[in-house]
Structure formats: structure tokens, C-alpha cells
Coordinates of C-alpha atoms and ligand atoms in Angstrom, one line a residue:
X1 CA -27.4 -37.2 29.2
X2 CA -27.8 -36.7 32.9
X3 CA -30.3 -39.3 33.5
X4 CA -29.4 -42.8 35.3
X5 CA -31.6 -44.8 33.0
X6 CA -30.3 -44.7 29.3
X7 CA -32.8 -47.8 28.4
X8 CA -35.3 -47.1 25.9
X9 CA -38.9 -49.1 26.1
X10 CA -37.4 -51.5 23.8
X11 CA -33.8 -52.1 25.5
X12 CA -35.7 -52.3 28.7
X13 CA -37.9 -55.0 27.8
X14 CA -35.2 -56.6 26.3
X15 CA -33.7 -56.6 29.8
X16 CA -36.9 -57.6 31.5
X17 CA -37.0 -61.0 29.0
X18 CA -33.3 -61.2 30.3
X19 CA -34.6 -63.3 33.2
X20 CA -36.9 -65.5 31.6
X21 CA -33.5 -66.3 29.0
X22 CA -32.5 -69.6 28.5
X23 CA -29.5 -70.6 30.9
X24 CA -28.2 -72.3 28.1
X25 CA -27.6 -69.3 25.8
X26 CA -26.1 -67.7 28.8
X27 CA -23.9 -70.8 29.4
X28 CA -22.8 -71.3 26.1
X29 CA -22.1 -67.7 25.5
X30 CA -20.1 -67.4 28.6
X31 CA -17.9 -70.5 27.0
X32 CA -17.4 -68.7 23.9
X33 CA -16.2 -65.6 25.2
X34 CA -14.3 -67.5 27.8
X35 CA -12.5 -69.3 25.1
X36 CA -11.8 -65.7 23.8
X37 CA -14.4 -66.2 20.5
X38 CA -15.1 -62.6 18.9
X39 CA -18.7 -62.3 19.0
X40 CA -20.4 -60.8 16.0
X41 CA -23.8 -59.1 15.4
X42 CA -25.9 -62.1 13.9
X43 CA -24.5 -64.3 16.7
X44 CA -26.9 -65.5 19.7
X45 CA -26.2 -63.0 22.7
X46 CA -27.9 -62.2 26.1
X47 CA -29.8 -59.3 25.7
X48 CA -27.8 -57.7 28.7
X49 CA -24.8 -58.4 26.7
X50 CA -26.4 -56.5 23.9
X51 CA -28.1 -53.7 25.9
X52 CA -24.8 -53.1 28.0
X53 CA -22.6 -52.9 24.6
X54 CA -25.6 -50.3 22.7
X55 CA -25.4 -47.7 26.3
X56 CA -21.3 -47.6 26.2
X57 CA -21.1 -47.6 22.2
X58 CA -23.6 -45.0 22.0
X59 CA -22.4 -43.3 24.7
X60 CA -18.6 -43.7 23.2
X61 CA -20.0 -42.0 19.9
X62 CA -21.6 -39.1 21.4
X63 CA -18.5 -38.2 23.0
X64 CA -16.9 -38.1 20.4
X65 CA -19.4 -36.0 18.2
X66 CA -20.1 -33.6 21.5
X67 CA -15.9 -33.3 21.9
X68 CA -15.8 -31.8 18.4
X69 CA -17.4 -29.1 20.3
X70 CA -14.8 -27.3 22.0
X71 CA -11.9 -27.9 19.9
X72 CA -14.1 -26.7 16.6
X73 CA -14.5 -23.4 19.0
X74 CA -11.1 -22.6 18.2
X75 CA -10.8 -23.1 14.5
X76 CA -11.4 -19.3 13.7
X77 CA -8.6 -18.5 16.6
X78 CA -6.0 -21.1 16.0
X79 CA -2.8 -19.3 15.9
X80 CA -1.6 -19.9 12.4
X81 CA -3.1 -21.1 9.2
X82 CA -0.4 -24.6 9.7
X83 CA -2.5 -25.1 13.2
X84 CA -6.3 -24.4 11.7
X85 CA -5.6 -26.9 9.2
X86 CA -4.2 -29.9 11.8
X87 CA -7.4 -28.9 14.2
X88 CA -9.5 -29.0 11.6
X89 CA -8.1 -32.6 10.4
X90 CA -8.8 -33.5 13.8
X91 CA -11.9 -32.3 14.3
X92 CA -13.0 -34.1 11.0
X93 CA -11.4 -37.7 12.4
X94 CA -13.8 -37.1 15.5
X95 CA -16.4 -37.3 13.7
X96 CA -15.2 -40.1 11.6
X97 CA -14.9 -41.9 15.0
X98 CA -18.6 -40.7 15.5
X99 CA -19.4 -42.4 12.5
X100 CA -17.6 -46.0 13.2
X101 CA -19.3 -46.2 16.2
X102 CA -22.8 -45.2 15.7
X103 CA -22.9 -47.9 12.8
X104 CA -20.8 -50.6 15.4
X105 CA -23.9 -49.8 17.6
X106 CA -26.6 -50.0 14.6
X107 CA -25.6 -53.7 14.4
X108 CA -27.1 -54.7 17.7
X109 CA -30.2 -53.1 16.8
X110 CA -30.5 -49.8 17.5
X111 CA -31.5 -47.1 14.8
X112 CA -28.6 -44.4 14.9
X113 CA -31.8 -41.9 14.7
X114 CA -32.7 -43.0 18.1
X115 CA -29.4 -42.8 19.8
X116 CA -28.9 -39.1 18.3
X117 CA -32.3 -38.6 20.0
X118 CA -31.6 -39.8 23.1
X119 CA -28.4 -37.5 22.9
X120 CA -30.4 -34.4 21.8
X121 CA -32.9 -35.1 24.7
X122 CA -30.3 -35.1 27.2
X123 CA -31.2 -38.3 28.3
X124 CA -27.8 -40.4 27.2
X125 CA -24.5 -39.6 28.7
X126 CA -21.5 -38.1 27.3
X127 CA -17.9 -38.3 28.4
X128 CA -17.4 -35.7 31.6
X129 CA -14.5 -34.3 29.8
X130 CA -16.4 -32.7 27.1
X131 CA -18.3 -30.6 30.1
X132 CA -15.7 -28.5 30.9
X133 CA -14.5 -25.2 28.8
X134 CA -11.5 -24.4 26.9
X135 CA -11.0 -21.2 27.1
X136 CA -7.5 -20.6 26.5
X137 CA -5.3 -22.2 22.7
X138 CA -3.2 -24.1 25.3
X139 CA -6.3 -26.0 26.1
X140 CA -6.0 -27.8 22.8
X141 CA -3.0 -28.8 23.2
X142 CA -3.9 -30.4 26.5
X143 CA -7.1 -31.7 25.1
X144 CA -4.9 -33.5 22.5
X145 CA -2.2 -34.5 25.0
X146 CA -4.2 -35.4 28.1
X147 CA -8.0 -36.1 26.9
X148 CA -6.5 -38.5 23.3
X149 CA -3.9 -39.1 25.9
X150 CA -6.3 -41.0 28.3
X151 CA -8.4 -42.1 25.1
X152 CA -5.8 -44.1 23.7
X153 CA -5.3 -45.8 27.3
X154 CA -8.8 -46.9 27.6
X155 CA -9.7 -47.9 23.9
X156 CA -6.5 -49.8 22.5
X157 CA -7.7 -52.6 25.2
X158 CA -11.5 -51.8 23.5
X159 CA -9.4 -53.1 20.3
X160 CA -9.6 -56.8 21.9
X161 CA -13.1 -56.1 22.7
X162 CA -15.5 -59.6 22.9
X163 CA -18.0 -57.3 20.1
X164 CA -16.3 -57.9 17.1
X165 CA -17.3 -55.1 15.1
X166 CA -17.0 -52.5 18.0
X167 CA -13.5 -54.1 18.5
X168 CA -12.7 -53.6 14.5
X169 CA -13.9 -49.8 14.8
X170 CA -11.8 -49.2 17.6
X171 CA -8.4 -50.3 15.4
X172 CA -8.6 -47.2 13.5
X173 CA -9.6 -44.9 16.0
X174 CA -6.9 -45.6 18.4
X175 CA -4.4 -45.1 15.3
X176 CA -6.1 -41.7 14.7
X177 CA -6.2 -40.8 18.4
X178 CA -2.2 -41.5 18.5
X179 CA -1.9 -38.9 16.0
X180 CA -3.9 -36.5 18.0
X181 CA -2.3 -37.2 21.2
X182 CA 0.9 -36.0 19.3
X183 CA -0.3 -32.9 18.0
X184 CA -1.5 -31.5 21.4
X185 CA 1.6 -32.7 22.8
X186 CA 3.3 -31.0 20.2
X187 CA 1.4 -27.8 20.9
X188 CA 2.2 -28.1 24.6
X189 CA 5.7 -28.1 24.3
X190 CA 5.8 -25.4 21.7
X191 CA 4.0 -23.5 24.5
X192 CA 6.4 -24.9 27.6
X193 CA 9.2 -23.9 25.6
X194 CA 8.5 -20.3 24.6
X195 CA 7.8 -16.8 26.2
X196 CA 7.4 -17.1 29.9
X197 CA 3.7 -16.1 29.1
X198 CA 3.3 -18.8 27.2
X199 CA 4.6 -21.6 29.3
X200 CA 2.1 -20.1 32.0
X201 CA -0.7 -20.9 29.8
X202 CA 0.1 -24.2 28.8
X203 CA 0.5 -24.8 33.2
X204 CA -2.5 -22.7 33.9
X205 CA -4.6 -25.4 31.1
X206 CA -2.8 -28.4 32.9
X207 CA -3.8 -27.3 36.1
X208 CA -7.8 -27.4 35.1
X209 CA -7.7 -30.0 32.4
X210 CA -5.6 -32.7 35.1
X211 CA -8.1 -34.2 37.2
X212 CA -10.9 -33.9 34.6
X213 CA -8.9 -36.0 32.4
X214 CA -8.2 -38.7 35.6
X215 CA -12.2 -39.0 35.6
X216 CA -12.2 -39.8 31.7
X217 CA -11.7 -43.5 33.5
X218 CA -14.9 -43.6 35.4
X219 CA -15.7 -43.8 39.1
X220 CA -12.9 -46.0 41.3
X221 CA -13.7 -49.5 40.5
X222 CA -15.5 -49.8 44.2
X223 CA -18.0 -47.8 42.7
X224 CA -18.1 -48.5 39.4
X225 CA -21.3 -50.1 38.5
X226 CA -20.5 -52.6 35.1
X227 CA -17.0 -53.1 35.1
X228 CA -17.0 -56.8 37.2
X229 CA -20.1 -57.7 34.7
X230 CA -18.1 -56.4 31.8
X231 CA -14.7 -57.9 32.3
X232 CA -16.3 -61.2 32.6
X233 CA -18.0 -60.5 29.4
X234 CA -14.8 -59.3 27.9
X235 CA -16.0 -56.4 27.1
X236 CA -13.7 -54.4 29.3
X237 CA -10.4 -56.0 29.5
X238 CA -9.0 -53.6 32.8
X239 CA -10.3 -52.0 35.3
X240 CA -11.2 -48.2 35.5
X241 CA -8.7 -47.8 38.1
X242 CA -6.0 -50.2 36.7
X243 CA -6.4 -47.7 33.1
X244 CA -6.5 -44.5 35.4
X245 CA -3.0 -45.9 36.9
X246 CA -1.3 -46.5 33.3
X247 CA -2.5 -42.9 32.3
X248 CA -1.1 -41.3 35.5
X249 CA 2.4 -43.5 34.8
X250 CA 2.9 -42.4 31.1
X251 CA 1.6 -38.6 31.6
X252 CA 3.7 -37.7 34.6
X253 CA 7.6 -37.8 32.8
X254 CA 5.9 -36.3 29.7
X255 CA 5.0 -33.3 31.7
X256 CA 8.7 -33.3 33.2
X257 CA 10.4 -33.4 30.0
X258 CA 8.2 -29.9 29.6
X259 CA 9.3 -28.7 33.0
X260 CA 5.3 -28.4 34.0
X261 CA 4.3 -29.4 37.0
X262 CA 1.4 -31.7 37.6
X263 CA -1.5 -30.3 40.1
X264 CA -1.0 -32.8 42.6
X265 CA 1.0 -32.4 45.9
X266 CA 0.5 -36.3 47.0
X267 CA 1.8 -36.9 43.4
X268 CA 5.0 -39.4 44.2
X269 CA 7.1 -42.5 42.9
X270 CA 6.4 -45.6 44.2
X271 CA 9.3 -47.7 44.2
X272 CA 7.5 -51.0 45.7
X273 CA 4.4 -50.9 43.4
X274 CA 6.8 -49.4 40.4
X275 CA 3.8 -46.8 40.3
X276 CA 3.0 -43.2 40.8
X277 CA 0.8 -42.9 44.6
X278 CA -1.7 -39.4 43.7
X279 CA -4.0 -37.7 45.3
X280 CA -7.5 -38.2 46.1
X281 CA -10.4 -37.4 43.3
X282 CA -12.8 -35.4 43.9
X283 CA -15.7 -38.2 43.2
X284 CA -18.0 -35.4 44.3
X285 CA -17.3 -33.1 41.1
X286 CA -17.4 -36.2 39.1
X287 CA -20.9 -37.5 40.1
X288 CA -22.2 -33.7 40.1
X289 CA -21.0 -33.2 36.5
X290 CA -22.7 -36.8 35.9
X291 CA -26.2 -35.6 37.3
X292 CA -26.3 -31.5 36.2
X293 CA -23.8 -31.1 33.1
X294 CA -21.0 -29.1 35.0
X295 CA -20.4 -26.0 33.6
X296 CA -20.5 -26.4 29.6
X297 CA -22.5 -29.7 29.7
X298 CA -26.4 -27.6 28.7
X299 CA -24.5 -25.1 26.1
X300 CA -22.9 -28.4 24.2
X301 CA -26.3 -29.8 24.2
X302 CA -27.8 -26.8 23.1
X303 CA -24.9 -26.6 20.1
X304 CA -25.6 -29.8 18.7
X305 CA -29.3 -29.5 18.5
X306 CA -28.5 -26.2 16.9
X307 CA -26.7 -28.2 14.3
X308 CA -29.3 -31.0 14.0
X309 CA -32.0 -28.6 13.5
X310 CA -29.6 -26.6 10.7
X311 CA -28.8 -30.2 9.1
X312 CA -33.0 -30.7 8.6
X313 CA -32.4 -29.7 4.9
X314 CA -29.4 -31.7 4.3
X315 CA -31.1 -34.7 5.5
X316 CA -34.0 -33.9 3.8
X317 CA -32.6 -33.5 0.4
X318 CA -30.5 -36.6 1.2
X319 CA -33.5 -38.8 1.7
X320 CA -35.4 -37.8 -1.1
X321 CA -32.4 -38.1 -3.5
X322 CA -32.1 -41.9 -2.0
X323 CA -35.7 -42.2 -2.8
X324 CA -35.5 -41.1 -6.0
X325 CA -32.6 -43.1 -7.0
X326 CA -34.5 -46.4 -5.6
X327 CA -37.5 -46.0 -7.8
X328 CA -35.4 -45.1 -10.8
X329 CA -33.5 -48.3 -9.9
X330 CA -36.7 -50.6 -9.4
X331 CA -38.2 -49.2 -13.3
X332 CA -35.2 -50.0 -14.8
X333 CA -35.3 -53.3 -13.1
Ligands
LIG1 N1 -18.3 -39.6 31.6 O1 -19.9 -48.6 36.0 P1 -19.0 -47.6 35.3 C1 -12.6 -39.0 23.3 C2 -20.8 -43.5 33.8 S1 -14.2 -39.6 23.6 C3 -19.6 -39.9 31.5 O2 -17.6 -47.7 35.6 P2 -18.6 -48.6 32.6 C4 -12.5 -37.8 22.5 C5 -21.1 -44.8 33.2 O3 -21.6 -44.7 31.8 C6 -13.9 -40.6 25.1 N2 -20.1 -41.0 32.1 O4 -19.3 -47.7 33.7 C7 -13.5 -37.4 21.7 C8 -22.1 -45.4 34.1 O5 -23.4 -44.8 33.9 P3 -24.7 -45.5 33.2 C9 -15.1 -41.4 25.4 C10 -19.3 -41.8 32.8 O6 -19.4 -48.4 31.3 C11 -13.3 -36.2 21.0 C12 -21.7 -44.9 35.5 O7 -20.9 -43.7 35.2 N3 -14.6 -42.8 25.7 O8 -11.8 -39.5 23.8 O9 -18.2 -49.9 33.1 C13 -12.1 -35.5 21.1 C14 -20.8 -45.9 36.2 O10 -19.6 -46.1 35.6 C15 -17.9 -41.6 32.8 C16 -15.4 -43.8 25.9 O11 -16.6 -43.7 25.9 C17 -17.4 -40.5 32.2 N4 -16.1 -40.2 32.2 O12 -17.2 -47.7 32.4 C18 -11.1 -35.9 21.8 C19 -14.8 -45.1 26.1 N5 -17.4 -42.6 33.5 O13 -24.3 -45.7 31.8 C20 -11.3 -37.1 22.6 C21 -15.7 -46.3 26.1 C22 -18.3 -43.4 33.9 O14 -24.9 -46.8 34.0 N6 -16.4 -46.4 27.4 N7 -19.5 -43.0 33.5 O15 -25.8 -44.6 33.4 C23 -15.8 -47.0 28.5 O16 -14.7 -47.5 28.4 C24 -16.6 -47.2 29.7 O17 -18.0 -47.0 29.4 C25 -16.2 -46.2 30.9 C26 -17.2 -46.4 32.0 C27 -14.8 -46.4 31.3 C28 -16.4 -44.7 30.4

């Protein structure tokens, strides 16, 4: 996950050819997308165009199969059975979402085997959010309400994506993750309106879970490394700072109507720029979680090869069964 270099031998002489393309395919495809075409998998594509959509795809589906993680730590403690049974429905969407986009991803190429692999090996990334722990039940409420909170900011523009069939997965997704942004809102203002204890909790969570959720966007767009390349590919349609802005402006009253306070003193309203003006990021944290994993970033890693090693059987039995059923298929053939 940690790695800088998420290319596999394959995608990286894929990129190497990328010079020696024609400039006509690169010509013509630019029209296409410029004339805001959908580009779909059988279609003729730069290989940068491919390799660039496989890293954030992939990287988009780990996320959301490493982000199960935490919230499926509190099944067992969820206060009530009303609560296990909406975590668990959300938990199961996740991986639903998991699903969608390893097979968007599959369609450029890429075996869904090896992007689990690169996952398990730690060499592809996973969102920074899902590095940090959770150790209170107000955290999944904020999870919900600030992590499917920034989600839905960043992926309903994913839904106009240039890639048709990541743009297609990303419908549903952003319909479930509107759902889930509800329910941790939900639980948040249960919380903010209860026992003075309780309201601490929910501020104590939004306190941690704030400026991890403001990286969910990526590094300010003078550092960000793809965004010019994918805008013009329309792949991303705004900036990392121009989605990190619409978060901040939708978040801040919804934490006012709950009478929390968000952890930022330069927080303030803008009336020129119709905007919120906030504080500085710690970029620091953010490239440190990038490079070692933060604090939970090994022991999710360690979890889900727990689970892929447990799942050996179930795979197993699930290929043989497939086998099975093809040869009894071909004889009657
Ligand atoms: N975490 O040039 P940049 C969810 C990397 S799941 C980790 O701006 P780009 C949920 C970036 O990959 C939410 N890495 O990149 C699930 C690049 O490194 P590489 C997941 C990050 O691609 C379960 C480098 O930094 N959402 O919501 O133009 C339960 C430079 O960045 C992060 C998605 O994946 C980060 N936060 O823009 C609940 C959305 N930020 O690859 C909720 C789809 C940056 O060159 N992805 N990096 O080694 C995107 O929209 C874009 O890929 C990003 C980054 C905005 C994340």
C-alpha cells in the first residue's frame, strides 16, 4: 500500500510503449473525450489512460473492502440490536461497492486476483481514512457522517466519469453512500442530543475523525500529482481542493444544527468567496500515513490477509464446483 509505484510489470510496460503510441490515437481520443464521449472497455485508449484508471479503481475498491474493517469491529458492540442490523446492512453495501469496482477495473485488463495481491502485499494504496482507529460507537456515526460524507462529494462527479463502466458503478454507490451518510448522521445527533456524556463522545470522535476526513480529498492540488492529467482526461471532473471546499461548506452548519463544534479555530465565513476560510492541513501527517500506514494501517492489512487466507476453502470449493459444472455442461453438449 505504502509504496509510490503501484505498476505491475505488465502496467509498466504498458506505460513504457506509451511513448512509442501513435499521436493519432492520442489525438483522436483526446477529441472524443473532449466532445464528452463515454469511453468504454473494448474502445481504443492510451495505455496511460488505462493504467491511470486501473491504480485509482483498484485503489477505490480496496478502500472500500479495507473500510469494512473498522466499522465491522463494532458489530458485536453496537448498542442495540436496531443499530447491529443497519451496520451490518452497511457493512454488506461496502463490500458490494468492493465488488462493482473490482469488476469496473477487470474490464481494462487486470485480473481482480492481482489487484487483491497487490493489496495483500501492501504494495497498492488504500484510502488514509481507513488508517486511523475507531475506538469509540460515536466513531461510526462520524465514519458515516464525515468519511460517506466526503465520499459522496468526491464520487457523484466519478458518476460523469469519461470510463463508462467505472462511471455506471459509481451511480449505485453514491445512492448507497447517501444512505450511509444518513445513518451516521443519524447516530451523531442521537448522541449530540442525549446525556452530556454522550454529546462528549460524539465531539471527542469529531475532533479526531475532522482533519482525516479533509485528507480523504488528496494532497492540495499544488501537490497533487494526476489531477491536471486527469481532468483533461475527464476522468476527474474537480479538483482535490475544489471537492475538499464543498465538503468543508456542507459539513460545517450540519455540525451547528448539533451544537458541536468543528476542530478548527481559523474555521470562518467568507462572505466575498461565499466560502468557509479553514485552517492549515497537516500535509505532514498526510504523506507520513501515505509512506508507513499511520497507526491502524499494518493491523488492517494484517486482518484482511487473515480473511483471505480463511476464505482459501471457500474459493477452493467454489472453483472446483465451477469446474465441475463446465465439464458436466461440455458432455451434455
Ligand atoms: N488516501 O495526484 P493525486 C469510502 C495518493 S472509500 C490514499 O491527487 P489522484 C468508504 C494518490 O493515489 C473512499 N492515497 O491523486 C469505504 C497518489 O498516489 P499514487 C475511497 C491517496 O488519483 C468504506 C498520490 O496520493 N475513495 O469512501 O489524482 C466505508 C497523489 O495524489 C489519498 C476513492 O478512492 C488518500 N486519501 O487523486 C466508508 C475515490 N489521496 O497512486 C467509506 C476515487 C491521494 O500516484 N479516487 N492519494 O501512488 C479519487 O478520487 C482520487 O484517486 C483521489 C486522489 C482524490 C483519492
Amino acid at each position: 500500500m505504502y509504496s509510490t509505484d503501484l505498476r505491475t510489470d505488465t502496467e509498466k510496460k504498458a506505460q513504457a510503449v506509451t511513448a512509442s503510441e501513435d499521436a493519432a490515437l492520442w489525438e483522436a481520443f483526446q477529441k472524443r473525450i473532449d466532445a464528452g464521449d463515454i469511453i468504454e472497455a473494448k474502445d481504443a485508449m492510451p495505455e496511460k489512460y488505462r493504467a491511470t484508471l486501473v491504480r485509482q479503481i483498484s485503489q477505490h475498491a480496496h478502500s472500500e473492502i479495507v473500510g469494512m474493517l473498522p466499522e465491522g469491529n463494532w458489530v458485536t458492540r453496537a448498542p442495540s440490536l436496531k443499530r447491529k442490523l443497519i451496520l451490518l446492512a452497511k457493512i454488506q453495501d461496502e463490500a458490494g461497492h468492493g465488488l462493482y469496482l473490482y469488476s469496473a477495473a477487470e474490464t481494462l485488463g487486470r485480473s481482480r486476483d492481482d489487484m487483491v495481491a497487490d493489496l495483500l502485499s501492501g504494495k497498492a494504496k488504500f484510502s488514509t481514512i481507513f488508517t486511523y482507529p475507531t475506538p469509540t460507537w460515536a466513531d461510526i456515526g462520524t465514519v458515516g457522517w464525515l468519511v460517506d460524507g466526503a465520499a459522496i462529494v468526491n464520487q457523484i462527479p466519478l458518476c460523469r466519469c469519461s470510463y463508462g463502466p467505472y462511471a455506471r458503478a459509481m451511480v449505485r454507490v453514491c445512492k448507497e453512500e447517501s444512505f450511509h451518510q444518513r445513518q451516521g448522521y443519524e447516530i451523531v445527533t442521537t448522541m449530540a442530543r442525549g446525556a452530556p456524556e454522550q454529546k462528549a463522545m460524539a465531539q471527542e470522535s469529531l475532533n479526531r475523525m475532522w482533519w482525516p476526513s479533509l485528507m480523504m480529498f488528496g494532497p492540495s492540488d499544488a501537490a497533487s500529482l494526476h489531477s491536471s492529467q486527469n481532468m483533461k482526461w475527464n476522468i476527474k471532473r474537480h479538483s482535490n481542493d475544489v471537492l475538499r471546499q464543498r465538503f468543508i461548506d456542507a459539513t460545517v452548519p450540519q455540525a451547528e444544527i448539533l451544537g458541536l463544534t468543528i476542530p478548527d479555530p481559523d474555521l470562518v465565513w467568507n462572505k466575498e468567496r461565499e466560502a468557509y476560510d479553514f485552517g492549515e492541513i497537516n500535509w505532514d501527517e498526510f504523506w507520513a500515513v501515505l509512506k508507513d500506514g499511520g497507526q491502524c494501517g499494518k493491523s488492517r492489512l494484517r486482518a484482511r490477509r487473515a480473511a483471505h487466507d480463511n476464505g482459501t476453502w471457500v474459493r477452493e470449493a467454489a472453483g472446483a464446483y465451477a469446474k465441475k459444472h463446465k465439464t458436466r455442461v461440455g458432455k451434455a453438449a
